[in-house]
CSV table of C-alpha atoms in Angstrom, one decimal:
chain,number,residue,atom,x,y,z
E,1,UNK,CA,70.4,40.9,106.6
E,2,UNK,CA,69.3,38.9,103.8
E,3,UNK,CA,70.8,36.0,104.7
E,4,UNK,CA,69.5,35.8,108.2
E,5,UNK,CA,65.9,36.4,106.6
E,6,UNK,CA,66.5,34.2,103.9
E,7,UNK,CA,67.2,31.5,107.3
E,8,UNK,CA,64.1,32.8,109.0
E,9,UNK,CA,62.0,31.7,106.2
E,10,UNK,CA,63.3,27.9,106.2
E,11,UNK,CA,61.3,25.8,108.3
E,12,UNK,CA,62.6,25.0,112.5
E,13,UNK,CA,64.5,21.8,111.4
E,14,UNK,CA,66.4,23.2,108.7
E,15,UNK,CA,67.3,25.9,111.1
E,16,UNK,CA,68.7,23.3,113.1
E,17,UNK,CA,70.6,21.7,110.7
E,18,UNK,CA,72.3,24.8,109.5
E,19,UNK,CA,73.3,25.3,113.5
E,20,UNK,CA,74.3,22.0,113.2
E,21,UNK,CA,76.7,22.1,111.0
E,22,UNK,CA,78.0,24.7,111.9
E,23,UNK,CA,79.1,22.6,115.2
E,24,UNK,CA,79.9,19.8,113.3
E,25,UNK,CA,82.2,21.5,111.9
E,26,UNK,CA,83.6,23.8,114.4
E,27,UNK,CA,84.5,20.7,116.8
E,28,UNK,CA,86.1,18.7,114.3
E,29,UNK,CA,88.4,21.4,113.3
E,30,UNK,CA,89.3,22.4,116.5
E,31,UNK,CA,90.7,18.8,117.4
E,32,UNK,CA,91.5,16.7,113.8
E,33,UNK,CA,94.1,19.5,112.6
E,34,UNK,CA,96.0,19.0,115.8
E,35,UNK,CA,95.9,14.9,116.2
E,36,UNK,CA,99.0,14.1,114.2
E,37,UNK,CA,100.9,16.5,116.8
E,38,UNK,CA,99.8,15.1,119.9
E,39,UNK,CA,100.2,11.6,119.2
E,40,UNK,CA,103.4,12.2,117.5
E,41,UNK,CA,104.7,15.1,120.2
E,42,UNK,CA,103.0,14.5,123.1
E,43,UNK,CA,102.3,10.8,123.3
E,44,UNK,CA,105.8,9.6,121.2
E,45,UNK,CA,104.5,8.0,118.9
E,46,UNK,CA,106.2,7.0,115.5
E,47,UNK,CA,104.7,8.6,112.1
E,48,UNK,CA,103.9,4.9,111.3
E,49,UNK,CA,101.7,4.8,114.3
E,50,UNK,CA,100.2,8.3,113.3
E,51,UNK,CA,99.5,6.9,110.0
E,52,UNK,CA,97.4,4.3,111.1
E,53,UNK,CA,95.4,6.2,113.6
E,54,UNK,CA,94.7,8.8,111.3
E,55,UNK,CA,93.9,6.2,108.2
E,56,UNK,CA,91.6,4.4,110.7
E,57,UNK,CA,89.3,6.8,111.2
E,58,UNK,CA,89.2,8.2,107.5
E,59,UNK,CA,88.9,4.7,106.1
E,60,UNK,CA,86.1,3.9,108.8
E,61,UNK,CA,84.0,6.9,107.4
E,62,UNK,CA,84.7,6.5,103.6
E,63,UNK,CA,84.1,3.3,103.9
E,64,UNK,CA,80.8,3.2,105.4
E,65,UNK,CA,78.9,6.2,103.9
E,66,UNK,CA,76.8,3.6,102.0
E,67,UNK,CA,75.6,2.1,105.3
E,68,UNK,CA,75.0,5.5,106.6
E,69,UNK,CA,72.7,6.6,103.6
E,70,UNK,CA,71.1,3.2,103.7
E,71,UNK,CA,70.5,3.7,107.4
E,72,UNK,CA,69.0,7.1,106.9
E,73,UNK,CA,66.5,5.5,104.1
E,74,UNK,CA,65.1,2.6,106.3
E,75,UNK,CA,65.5,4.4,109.7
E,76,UNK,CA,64.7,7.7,109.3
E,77,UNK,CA,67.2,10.5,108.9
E,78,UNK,CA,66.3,12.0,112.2
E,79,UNK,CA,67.7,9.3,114.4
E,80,UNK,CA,70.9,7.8,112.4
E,81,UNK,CA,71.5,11.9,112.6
E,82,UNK,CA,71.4,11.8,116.4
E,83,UNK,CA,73.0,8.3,116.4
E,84,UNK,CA,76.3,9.6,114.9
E,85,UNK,CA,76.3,12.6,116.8
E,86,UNK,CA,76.1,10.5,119.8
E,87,UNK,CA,79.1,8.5,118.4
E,88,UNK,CA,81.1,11.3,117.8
E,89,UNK,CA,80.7,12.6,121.3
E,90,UNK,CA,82.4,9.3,122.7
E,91,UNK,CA,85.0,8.9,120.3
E,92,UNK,CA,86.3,12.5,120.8
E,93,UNK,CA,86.1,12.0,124.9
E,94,UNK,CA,88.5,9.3,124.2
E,95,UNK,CA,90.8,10.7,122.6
E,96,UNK,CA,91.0,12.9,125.9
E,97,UNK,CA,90.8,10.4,128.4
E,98,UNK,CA,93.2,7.6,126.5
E,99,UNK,CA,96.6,7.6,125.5
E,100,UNK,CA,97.3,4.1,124.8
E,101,UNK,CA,97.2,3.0,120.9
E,102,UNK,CA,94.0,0.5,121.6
E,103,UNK,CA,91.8,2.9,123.2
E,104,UNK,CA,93.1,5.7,120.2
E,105,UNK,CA,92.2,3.2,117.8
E,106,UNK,CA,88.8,3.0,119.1
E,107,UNK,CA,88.3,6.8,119.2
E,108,UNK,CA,89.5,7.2,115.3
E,109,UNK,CA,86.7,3.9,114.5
E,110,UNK,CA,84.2,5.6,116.7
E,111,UNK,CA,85.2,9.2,114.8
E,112,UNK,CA,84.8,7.7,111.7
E,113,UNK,CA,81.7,5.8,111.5
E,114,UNK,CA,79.7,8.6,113.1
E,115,UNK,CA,80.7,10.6,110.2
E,116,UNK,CA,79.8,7.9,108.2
E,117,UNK,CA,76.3,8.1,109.9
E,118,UNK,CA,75.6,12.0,109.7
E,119,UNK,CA,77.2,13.0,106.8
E,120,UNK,CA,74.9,11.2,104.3
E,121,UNK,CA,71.8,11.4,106.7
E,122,UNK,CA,71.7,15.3,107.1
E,123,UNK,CA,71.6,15.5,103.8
E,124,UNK,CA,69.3,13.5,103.2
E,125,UNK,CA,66.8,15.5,106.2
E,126,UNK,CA,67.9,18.5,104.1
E,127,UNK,CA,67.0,17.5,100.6
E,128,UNK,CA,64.0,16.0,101.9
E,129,UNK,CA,62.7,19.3,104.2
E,130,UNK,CA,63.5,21.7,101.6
E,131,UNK,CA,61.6,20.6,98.9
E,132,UNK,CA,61.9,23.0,95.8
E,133,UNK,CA,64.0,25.2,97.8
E,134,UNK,CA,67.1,22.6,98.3
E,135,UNK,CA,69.5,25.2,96.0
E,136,UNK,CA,68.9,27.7,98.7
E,137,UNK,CA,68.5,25.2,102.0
E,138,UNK,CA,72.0,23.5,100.6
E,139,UNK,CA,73.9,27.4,99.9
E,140,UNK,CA,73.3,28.1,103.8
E,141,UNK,CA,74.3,24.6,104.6
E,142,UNK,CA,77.7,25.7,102.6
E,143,UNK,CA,77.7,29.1,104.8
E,144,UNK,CA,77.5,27.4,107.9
E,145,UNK,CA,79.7,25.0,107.2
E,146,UNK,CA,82.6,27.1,105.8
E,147,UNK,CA,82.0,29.3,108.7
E,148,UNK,CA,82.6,26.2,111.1
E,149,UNK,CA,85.5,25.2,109.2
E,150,UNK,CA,87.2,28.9,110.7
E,151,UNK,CA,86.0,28.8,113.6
E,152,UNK,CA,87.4,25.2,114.7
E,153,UNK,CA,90.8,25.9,114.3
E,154,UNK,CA,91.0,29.5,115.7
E,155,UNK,CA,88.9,27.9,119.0
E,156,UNK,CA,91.5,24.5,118.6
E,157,UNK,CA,94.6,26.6,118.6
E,158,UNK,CA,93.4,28.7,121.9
E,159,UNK,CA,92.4,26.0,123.7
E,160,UNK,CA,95.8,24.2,123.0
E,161,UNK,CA,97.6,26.4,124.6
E,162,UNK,CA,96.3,24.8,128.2
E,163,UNK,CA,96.7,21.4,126.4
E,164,UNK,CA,94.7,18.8,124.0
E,165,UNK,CA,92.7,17.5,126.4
E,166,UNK,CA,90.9,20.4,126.5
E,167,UNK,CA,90.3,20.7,122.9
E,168,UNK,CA,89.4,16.6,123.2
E,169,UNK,CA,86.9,17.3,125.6
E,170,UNK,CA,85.8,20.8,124.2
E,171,UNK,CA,85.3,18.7,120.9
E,172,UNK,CA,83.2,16.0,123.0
E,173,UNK,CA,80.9,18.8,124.7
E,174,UNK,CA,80.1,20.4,121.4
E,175,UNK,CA,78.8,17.2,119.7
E,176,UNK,CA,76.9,16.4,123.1
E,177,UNK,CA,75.1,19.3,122.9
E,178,UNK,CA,74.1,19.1,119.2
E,179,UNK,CA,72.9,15.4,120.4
E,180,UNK,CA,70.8,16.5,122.7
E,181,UNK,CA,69.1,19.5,120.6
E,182,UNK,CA,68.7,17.3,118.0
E,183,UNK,CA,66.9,14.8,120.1
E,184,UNK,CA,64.6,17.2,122.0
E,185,UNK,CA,63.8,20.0,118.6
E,186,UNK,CA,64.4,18.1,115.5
E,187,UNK,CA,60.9,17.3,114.2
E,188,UNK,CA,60.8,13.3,113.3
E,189,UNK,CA,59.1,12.0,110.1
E,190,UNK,CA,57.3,9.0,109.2
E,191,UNK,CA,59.6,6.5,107.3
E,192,UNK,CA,57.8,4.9,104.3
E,193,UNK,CA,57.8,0.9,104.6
E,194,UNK,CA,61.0,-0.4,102.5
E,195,UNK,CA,59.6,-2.7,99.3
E,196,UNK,CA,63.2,-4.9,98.9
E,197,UNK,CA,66.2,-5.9,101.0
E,198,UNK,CA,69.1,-3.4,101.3
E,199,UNK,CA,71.3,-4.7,98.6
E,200,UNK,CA,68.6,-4.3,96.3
E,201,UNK,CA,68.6,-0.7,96.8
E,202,UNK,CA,72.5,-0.5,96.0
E,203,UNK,CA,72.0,-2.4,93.0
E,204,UNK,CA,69.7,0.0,91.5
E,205,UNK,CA,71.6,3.3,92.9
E,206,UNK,CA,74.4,1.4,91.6
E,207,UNK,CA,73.0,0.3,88.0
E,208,UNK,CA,71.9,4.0,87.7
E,209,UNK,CA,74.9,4.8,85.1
E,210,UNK,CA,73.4,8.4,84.3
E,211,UNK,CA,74.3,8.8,88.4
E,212,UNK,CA,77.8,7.1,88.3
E,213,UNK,CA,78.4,9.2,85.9
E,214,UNK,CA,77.9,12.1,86.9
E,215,UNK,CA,79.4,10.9,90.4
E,216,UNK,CA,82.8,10.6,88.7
E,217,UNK,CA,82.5,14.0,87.1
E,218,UNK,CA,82.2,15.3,90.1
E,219,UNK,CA,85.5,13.7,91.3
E,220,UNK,CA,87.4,17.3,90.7
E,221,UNK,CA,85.2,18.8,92.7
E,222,UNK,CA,86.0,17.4,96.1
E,223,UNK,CA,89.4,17.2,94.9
E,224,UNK,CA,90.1,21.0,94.6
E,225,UNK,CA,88.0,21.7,97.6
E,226,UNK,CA,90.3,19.5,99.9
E,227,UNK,CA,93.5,21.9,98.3
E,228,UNK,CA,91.6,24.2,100.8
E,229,UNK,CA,93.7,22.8,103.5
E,230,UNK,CA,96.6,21.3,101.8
E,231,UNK,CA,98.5,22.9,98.3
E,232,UNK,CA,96.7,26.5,99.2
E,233,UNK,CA,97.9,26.9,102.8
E,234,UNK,CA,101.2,25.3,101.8
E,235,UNK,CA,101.1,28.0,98.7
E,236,UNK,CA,100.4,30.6,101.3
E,237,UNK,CA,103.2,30.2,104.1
E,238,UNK,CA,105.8,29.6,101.2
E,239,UNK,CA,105.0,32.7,99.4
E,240,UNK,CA,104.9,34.8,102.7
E,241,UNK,CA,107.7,32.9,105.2
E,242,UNK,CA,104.7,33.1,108.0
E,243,UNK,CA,102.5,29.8,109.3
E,244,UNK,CA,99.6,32.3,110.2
E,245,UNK,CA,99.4,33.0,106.4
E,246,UNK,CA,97.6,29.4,105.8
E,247,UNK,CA,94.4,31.1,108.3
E,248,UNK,CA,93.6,34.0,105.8
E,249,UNK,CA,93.3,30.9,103.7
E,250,UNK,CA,90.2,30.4,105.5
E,251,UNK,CA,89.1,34.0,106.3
E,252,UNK,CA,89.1,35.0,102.5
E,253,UNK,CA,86.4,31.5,102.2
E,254,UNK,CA,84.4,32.3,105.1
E,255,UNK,CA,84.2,36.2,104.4
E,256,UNK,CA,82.8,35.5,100.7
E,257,UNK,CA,80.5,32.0,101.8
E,258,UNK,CA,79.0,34.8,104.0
E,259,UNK,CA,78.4,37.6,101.8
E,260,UNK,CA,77.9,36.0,98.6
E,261,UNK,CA,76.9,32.1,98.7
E,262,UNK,CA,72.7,32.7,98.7
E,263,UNK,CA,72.9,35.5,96.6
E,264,UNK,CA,75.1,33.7,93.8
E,265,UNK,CA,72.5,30.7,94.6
E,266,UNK,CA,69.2,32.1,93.7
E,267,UNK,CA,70.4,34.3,91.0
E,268,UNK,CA,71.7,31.7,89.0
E,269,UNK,CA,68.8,29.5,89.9
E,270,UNK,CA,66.6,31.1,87.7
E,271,UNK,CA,69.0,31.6,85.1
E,272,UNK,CA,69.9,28.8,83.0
E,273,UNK,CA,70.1,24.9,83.8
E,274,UNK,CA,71.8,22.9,87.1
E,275,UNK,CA,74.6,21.3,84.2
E,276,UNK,CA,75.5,24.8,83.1
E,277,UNK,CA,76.6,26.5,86.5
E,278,UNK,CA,78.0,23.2,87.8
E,279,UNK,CA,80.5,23.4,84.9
E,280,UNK,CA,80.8,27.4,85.3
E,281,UNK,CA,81.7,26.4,89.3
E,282,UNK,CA,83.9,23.5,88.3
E,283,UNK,CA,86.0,26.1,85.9
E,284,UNK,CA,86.2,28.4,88.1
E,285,UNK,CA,87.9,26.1,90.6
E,286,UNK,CA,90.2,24.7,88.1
E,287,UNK,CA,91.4,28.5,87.1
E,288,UNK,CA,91.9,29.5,91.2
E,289,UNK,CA,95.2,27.7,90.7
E,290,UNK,CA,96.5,29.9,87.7
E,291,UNK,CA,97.2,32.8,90.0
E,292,UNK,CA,98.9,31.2,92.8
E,293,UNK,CA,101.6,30.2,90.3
E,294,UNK,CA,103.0,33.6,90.2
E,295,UNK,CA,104.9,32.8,93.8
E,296,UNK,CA,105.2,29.0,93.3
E,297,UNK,CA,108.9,28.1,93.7
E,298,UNK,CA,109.1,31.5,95.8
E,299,UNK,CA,112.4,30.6,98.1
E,300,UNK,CA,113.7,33.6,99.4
E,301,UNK,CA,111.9,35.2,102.1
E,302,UNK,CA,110.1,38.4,101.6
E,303,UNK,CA,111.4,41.6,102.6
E,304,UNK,CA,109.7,43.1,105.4
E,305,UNK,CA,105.5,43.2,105.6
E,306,UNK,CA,104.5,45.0,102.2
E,307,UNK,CA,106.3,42.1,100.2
E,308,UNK,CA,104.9,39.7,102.5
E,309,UNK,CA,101.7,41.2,101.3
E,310,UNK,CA,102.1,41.6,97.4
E,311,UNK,CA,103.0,37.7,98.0
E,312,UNK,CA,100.2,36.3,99.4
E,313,UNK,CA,97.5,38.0,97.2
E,314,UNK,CA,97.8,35.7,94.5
E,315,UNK,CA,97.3,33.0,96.5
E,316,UNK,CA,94.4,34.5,98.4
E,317,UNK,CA,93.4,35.7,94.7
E,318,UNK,CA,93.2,32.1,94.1
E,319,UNK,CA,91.1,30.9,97.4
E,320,UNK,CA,88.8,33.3,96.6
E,321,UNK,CA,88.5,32.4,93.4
E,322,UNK,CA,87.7,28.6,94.5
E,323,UNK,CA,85.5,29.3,97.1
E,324,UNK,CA,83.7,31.2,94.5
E,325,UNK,CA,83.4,28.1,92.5
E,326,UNK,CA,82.3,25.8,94.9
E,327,UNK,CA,79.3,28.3,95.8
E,328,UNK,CA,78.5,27.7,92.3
E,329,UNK,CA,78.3,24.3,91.5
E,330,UNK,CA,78.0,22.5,94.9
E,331,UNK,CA,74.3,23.8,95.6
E,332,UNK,CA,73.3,22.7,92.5
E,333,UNK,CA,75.2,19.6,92.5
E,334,UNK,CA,73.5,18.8,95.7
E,335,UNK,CA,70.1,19.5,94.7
E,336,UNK,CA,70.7,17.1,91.6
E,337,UNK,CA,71.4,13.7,93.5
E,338,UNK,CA,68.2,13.2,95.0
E,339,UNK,CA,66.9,14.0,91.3
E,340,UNK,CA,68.7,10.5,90.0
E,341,UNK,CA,66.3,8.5,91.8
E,342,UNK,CA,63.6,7.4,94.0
E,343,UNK,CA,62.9,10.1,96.8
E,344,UNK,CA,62.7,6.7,99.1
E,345,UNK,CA,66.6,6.4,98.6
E,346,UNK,CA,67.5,10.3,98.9
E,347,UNK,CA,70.3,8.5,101.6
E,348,UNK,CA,71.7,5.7,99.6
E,349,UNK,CA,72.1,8.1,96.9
E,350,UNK,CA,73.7,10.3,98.7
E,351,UNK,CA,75.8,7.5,100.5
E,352,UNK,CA,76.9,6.5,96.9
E,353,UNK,CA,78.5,9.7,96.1
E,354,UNK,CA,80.2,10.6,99.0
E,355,UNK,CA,81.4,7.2,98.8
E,356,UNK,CA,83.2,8.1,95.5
E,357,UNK,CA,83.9,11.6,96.3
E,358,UNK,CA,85.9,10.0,99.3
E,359,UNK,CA,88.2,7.4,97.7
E,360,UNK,CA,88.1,10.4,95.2
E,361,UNK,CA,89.9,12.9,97.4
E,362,UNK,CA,92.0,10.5,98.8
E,363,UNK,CA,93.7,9.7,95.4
E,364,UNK,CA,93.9,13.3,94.8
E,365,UNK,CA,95.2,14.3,97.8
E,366,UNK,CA,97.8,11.5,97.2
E,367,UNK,CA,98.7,13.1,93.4
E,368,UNK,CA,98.8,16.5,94.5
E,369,UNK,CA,101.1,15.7,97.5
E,370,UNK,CA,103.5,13.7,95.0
E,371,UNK,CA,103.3,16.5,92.8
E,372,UNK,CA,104.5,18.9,95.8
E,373,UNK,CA,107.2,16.4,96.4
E,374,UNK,CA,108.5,16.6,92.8
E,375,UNK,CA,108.2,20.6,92.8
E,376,UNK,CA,109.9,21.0,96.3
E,377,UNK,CA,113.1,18.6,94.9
E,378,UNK,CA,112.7,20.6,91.4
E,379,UNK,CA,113.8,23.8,89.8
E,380,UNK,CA,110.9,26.5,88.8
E,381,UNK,CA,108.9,24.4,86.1
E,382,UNK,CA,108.8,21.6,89.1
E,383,UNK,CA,107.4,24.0,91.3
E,384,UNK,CA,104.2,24.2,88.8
E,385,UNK,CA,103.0,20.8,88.6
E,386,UNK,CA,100.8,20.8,91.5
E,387,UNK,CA,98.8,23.9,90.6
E,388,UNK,CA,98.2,22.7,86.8
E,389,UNK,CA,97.5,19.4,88.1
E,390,UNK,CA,94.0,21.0,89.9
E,391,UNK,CA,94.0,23.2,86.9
E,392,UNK,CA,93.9,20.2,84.4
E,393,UNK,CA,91.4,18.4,87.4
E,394,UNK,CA,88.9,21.2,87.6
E,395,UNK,CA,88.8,21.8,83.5
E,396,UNK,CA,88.3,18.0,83.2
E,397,UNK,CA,85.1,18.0,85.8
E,398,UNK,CA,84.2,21.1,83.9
E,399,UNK,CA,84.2,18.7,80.6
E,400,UNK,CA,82.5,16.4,82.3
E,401,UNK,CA,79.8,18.2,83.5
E,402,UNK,CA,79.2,19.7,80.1
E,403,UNK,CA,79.1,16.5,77.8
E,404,UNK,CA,76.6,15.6,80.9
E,405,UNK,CA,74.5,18.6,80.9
E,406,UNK,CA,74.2,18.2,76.7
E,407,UNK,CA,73.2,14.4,76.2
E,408,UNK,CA,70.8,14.9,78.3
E,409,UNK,CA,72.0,12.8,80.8
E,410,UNK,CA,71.4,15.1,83.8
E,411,UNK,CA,67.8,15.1,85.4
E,412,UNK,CA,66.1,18.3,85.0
E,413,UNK,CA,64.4,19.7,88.7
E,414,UNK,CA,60.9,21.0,89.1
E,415,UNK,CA,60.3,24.5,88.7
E,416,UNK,CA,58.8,25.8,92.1
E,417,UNK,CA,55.3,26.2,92.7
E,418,UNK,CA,53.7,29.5,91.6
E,419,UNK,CA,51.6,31.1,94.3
E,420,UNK,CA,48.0,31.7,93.4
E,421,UNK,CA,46.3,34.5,94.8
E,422,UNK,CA,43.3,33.6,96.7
């Protein structure tokens, strides 16, 4: 109940984003998961092929968030927001209506530049809307998001089962919708006139060294929080012998965004600085792969449901214990970038560092699925690497954040307004 008053008293365009988001989310989980096995089961196609299809699209959005944030400064936020959504909606109806490799090529472009055009931009409306509330406005955005992130798979596996298409279209319908909501509710704002060319707004975002920094430092983060659907699910169907396992992966994050995300926001608002609980939350993520290596290296199959059980707790001990982390740090962590500079480049700040959070995760996602390689040819010491390598990457953010926090380097936010009584 809190929650839901704690949305009430956001203004209507938040509101919307939060919906939003959620349906972001919940149709691009209910299709990307299950591309790879359509084009390789359905349509033939070689994992070569699959490869580029699916590299296309990621390397179209990572590689033009800094357009997209650029795009929401000189624009407005409002319509690059409805622009990618509009994007989105035609690149997932083609996946449905085309099987050749040209016209799947075009989809995975299409896919990935309107997530290049949203992702910073909606932020940026956030930040911007929120004012001294953004902790709060950005926990809910976590909520919703999360909550999405369940939903899309549970809705993509039921729809598969009359075929992809479906989901394709499904997917399509869902960011139709959110195109035309957003077009007809979201409340547009005056854009203040730009004083230079674009790529003298890069240059300062980019000369900003006390934001690079902390940028990089926040590397670990969006590694750990991408083991979400790699090392932990793969953790969680080892340790138990059952492919459902990976979904509670999910539940445990969803059940605990829901129940504890704004209250673990606004009481450590008031309690200490920003650089403080982002390195609490970046520790805590690092140590959520300590308890998962209780089972790693677990070959033999469990006997019968209450081992099965005993099994996956540590793992789900350690999902928990990320998600837990990430409602920690990341409000604060996205209340801070908009700090770094001027408030009339909120979006190529914000393009910047989901920019290097991208090519970020990518490299991790690459080391930890080398490291799974090594512990899968291994003995039981092999079958440890990839859970201290996200140990070692969390306490190394955690470092980060700290030397950060105490030179001084991080900017400090303004207390909220006190109410006067008239």
């Amino acid at each position: 109940m809190r929650t839901w008053h704690e949305i009430r008293g956001f203004p209507l365009a938040i509101r919307l984003l939060l919906v939003n988001q959620l349906g972001v989310n919940t149709g691009f989980y209910l299709l990307i998961p299950y591309l790879a096995t359509h084009l390789g089961d359905n349509l033939g196609m070689s994992a070569a092929v699959v490869g580029i299809v699916l590299g296309v699209r990621n390397l179209s959005q990572q590689g033009l968030f800094l357009i997209g944030g650029s795009a929401a400064d000189r624009l407005g936020a409002r319509g690059v927001i409805i622009a990618g959504c509009a994007i989105r909606t035609v690149g997932f109806a083609l996946f449905a209506l085309g099987d050749g490799l040209p016209v799947l090529l075009a989809a995975s472009v299409l896919s990935g530049v309107a997530g290049a055009l949203f992702n910073p931009a909606v932020r940026t409306y956030l930040a911007q809307e929120a004012g001294e509330r953004r902790a709060e406005a950005f926990a809910l955005f976590n909520v919703f998001a999360t909550t999405g992130a369940l939903v899309g798979p549970l809705l993509g596996s039921a729809l598969l089962l009359v075929d992809f298409r479906a989901s394709a279209l499904t997917a399509a319908g869902i960011f139709a919708l959110l195109t035309v909501a957003q077009a007809l509710v979201l409340p547009a704002r005056d854009v203040p006139p730009a004083t230079g060319s674009v790529t003298s707004d890069w240059r300062e975002a980019v000369g900003n060294r006390a934001f690079l920094a902390f940028a990089l430092a926040m590397v670990g983060m969006f590694t750990l929080e991408n083991q979400l659907y790699l090392l932990l699910p793969a953790g969680a169907r080892q340790a138990t012998g059952w492919d459902g396992a990976a979904g509670l992966v999910f539940l445990v994050g969803t059940v605990a965004g829901i129940a504890f995300q704004l209250r673990i926001t606004r009481a450590l608002k008031g309690r200490g600085t920003r650089g403080r609980w982002i390195a609490a939350g970046m520790v805590l993520m690092g140590l959520a792969f300590v308890p998962p290596m209780l089972v790693a290296g677990t070959d033999t199959p469990p006997h019968g449901a209450l081992d099965a059980i005993l099994r996956s707790l540590p793992v789900l001990l350690g999902a928990l214990l990320l998600h837990l982390g990430v409602m920690t740090a990341q409000p604060f962590v996205m209340e801070l970038i908009p700090a770094f500079g001027r408030q009339t480049l909120t979006g190529t700040y914000f393009g910047i560092f989901y920019a290097v959070s991208g090519i970020a995760a990518a490299v991790g996602n690459a080391a930890v699925g080398w490291a799974m390689d090594v512990a899968g040819r291994g003995g039981d010491a092999a079958a440890l690497l990839p859970w201290a390598c996200c140990l070692a990457a969390g306490l190394a953010s955690a470092a980060g954040a700290t030397w950060l926090h105490r030179n001084g380097t991080l900017p400090r936010t303004r207390p909220a307004p006190v109410a006067v009584a008239a």
